[in-house]
CSV table of C-alpha atoms in Angstrom, one decimal:
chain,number,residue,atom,x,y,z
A,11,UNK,CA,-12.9,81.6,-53.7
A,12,UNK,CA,-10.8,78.6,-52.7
A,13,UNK,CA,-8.7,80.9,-49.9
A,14,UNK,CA,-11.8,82.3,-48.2
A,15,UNK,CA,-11.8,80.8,-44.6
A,16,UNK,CA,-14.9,78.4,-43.5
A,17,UNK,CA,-15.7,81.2,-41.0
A,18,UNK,CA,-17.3,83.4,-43.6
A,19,UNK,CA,-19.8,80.8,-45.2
A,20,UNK,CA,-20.6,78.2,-42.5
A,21,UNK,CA,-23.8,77.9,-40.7
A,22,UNK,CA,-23.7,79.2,-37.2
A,23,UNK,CA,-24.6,78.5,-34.6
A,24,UNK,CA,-24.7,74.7,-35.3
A,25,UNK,CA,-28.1,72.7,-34.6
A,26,UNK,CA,-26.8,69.6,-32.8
A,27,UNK,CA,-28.3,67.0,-30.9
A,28,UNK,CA,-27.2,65.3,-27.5
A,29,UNK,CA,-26.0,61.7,-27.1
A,30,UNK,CA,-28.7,60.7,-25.3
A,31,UNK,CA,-31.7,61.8,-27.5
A,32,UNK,CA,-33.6,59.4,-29.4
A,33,UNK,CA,-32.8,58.1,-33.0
A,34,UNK,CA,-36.0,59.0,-33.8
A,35,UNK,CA,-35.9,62.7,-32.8
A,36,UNK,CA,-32.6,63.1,-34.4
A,37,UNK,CA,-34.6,61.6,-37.8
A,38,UNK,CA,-37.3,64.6,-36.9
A,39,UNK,CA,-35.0,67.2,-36.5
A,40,UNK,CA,-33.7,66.3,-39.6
A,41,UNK,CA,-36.7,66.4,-41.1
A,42,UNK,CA,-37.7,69.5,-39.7
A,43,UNK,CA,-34.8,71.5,-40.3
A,44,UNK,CA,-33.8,69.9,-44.0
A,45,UNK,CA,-30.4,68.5,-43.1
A,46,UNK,CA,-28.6,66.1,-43.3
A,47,UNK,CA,-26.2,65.4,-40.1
A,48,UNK,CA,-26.1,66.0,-36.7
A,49,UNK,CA,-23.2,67.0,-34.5
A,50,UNK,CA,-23.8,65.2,-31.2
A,51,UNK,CA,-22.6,67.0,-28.4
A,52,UNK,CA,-21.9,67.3,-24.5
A,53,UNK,CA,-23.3,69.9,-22.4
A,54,UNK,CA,-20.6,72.0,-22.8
A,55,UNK,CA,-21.4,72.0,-26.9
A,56,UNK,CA,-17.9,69.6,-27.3
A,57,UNK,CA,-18.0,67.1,-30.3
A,58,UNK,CA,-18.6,63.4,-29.0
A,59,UNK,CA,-19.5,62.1,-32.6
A,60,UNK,CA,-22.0,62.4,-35.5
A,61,UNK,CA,-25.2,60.6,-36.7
A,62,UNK,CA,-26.4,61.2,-40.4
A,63,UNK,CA,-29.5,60.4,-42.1
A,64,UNK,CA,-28.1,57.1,-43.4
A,65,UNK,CA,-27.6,56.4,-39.9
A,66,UNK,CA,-31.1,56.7,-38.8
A,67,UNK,CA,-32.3,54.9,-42.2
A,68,UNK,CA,-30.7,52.3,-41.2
A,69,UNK,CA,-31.7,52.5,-37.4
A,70,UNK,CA,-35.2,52.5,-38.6
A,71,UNK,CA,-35.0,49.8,-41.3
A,72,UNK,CA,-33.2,47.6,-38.6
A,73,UNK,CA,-36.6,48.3,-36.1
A,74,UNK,CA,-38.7,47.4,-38.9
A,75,UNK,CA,-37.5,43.9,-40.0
A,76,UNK,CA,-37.6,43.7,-35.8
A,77,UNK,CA,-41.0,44.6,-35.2
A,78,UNK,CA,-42.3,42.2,-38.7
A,79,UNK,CA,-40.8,39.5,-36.8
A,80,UNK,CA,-41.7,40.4,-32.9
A,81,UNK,CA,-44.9,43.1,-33.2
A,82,UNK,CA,-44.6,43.8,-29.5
A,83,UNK,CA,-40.5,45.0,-30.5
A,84,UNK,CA,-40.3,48.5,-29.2
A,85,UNK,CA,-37.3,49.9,-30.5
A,86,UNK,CA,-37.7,53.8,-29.6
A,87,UNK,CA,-35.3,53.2,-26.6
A,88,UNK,CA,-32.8,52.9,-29.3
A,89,UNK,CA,-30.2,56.4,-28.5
A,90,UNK,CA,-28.0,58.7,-30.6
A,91,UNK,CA,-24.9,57.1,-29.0
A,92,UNK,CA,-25.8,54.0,-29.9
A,93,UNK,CA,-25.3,54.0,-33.6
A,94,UNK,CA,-23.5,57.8,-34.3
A,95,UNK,CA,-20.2,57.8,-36.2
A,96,UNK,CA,-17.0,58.9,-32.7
A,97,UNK,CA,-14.4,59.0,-35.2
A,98,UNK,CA,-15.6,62.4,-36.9
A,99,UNK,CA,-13.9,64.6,-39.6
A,100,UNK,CA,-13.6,68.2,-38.4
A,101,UNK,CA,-12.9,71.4,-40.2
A,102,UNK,CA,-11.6,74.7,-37.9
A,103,UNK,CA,-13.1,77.9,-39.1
A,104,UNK,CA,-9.7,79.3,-40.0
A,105,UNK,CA,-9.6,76.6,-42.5
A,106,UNK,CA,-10.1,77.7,-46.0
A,107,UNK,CA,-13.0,76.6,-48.7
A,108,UNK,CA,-10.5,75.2,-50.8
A,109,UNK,CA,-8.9,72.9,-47.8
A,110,UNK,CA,-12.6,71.9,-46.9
A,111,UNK,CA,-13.4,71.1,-50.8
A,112,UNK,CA,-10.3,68.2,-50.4
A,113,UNK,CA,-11.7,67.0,-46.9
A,114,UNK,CA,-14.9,66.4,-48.6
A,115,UNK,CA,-13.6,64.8,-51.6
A,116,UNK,CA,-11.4,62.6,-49.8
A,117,UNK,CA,-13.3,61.2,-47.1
A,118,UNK,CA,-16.8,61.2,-49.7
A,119,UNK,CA,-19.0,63.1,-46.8
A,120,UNK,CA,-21.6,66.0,-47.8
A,121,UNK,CA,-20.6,68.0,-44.7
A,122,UNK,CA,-18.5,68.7,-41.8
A,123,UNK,CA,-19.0,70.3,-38.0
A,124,UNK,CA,-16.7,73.1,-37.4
A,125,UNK,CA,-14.8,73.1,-34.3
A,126,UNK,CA,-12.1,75.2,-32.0
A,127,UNK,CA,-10.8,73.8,-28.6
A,128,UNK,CA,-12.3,73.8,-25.6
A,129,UNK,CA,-11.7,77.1,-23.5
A,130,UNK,CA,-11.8,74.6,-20.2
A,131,UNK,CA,-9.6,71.4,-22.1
A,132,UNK,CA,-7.9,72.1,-25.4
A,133,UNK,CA,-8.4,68.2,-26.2
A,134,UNK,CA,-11.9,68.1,-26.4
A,135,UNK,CA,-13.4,70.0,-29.6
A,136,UNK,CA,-16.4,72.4,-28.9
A,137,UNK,CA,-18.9,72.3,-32.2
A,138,UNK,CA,-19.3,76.2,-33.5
A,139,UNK,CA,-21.0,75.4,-36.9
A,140,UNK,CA,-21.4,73.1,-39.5
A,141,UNK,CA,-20.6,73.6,-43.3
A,142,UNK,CA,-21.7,71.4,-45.8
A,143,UNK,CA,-22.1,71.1,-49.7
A,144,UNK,CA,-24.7,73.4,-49.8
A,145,UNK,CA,-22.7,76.3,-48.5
A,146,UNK,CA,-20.1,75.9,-50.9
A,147,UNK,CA,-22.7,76.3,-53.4
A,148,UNK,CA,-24.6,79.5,-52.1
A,149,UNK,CA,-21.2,80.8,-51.7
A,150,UNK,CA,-20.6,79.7,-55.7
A,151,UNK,CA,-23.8,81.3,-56.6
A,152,UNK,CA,-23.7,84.7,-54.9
A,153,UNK,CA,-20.2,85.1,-56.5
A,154,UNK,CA,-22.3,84.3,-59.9
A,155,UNK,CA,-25.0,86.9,-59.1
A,156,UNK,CA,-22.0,89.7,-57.7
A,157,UNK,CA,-20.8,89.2,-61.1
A,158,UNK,CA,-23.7,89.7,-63.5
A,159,UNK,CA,-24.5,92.4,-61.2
A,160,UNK,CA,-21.6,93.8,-61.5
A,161,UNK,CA,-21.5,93.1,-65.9
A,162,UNK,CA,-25.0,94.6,-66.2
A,163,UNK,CA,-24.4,97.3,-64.6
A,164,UNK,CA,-21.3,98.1,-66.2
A,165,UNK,CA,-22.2,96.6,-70.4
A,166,UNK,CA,-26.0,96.8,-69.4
A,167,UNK,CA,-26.9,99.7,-68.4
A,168,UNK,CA,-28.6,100.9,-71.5
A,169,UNK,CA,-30.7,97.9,-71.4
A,170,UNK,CA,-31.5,98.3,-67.7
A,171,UNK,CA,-32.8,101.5,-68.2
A,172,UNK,CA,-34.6,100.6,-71.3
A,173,UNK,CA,-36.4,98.0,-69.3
A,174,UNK,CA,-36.9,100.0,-66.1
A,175,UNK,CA,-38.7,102.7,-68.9
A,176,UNK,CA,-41.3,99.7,-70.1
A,177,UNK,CA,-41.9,99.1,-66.3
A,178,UNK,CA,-42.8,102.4,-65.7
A,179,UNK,CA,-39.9,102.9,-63.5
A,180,UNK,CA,-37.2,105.7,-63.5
A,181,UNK,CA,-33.9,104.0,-63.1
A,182,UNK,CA,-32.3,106.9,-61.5
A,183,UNK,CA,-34.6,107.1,-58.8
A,184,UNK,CA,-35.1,103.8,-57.9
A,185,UNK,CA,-33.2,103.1,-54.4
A,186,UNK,CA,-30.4,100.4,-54.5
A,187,UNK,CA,-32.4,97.6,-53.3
A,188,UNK,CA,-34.6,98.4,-56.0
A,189,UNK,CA,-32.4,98.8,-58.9
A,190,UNK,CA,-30.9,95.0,-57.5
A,191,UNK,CA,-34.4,93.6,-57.4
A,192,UNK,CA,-34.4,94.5,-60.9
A,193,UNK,CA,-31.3,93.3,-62.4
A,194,UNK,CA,-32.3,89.9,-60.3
A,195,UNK,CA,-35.7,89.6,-62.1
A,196,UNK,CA,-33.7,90.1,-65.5
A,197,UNK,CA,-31.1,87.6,-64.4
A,198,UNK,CA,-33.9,85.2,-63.8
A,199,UNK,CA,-36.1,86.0,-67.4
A,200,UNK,CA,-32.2,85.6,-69.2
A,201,UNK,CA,-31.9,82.1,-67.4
A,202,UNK,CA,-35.9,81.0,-68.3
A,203,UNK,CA,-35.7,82.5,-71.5
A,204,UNK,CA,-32.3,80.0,-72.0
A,205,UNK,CA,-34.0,76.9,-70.7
């Protein structure tokens, strides 16, 4: 699992946000689309840094204590470029899990925006995805399901059958999305039945 390149499990196309949106919309988009970064981006899709949800915590905390002090305080105007992070870990897409797993680690960040060069200027880095801590774990957890897929049908499939006969069901003529749906639903009783 460690050699497969970020390519295959990152989330594309990336949603990213432009320098000069507001904090507060960046805090909604988060909101809106359950995560928790932001490439921020040119109009050419390059990388020109990245705001987090600590970021806008902190944005907003900030306007708070402002506004209990001055109630006429408008801080709205505040702007992505204002408080994102410019010096941003990258990952290429030719990079592998395993290479990503150490980036994370090391530099203690849930996620990274994957990048390639510019076609017009190889120095500036155009945003193609993002991968974070949750794709590493889908990508652990289908590899789980694949294999107890793969065990019940091979050690299982007496039981299978035996079950698909108590549903009513003929195991043989059941389609393969069918016969999958199945062994998921058994997978999922096994783990219940466990905790």
């Amino acid at each position: 699992m460690h050699r497969i390149p970020v390519r295959q499990i990152m989330t594309s196309p990336p949603i990213t946000i432009r320098s000069e949106a507001q904090v507060a919309d960046a805090g909604e988009m988060m909101d809106e689309y359950r995560i928790r970064r932001l490439p921020v981006v040119d109009e050419a899709g390059c990388l020109l840094g990245i705001i987090t949800d600590s970021d806008v915590l902190e944005a907003e905390t900030a306007g708070s204590v402002l506004n209990s002090y001055d109630p006429d305080a408008d801080e709205s105007w505040l702007t992505v470029d204002e408080i994102m992070t410019t010096d941003v870990i990258t990952v290429t897409p030719d990079e592998t899990v395993g290479q990503l797993v150490i980036k994370l680690m090391e530099n203690k960040v849930g996620g990274l925006p994957v990048v390639v060069p510019d076609a017009d200027d190889a120095k500036r880095m155009k945003v193609i995805g993002v991968i974070s801590e949750t794709d590493i774990y889908e990508m652990i957890a289908e590899a789980w399901r694949q294999e107890e897929h793969e065990r019940l049908m091979d050690t299982g499939s007496r039981r299978i059958r035996v079950i698909a006969q108590k549903r009513g069901l003929d195991w043989d003529v059941l389609s393969e999305d069918e016969r999958n749906q199945m062994i998921d639903d058994i997978l999922h009783e096994d783990k219940t039945q466990v905790e």
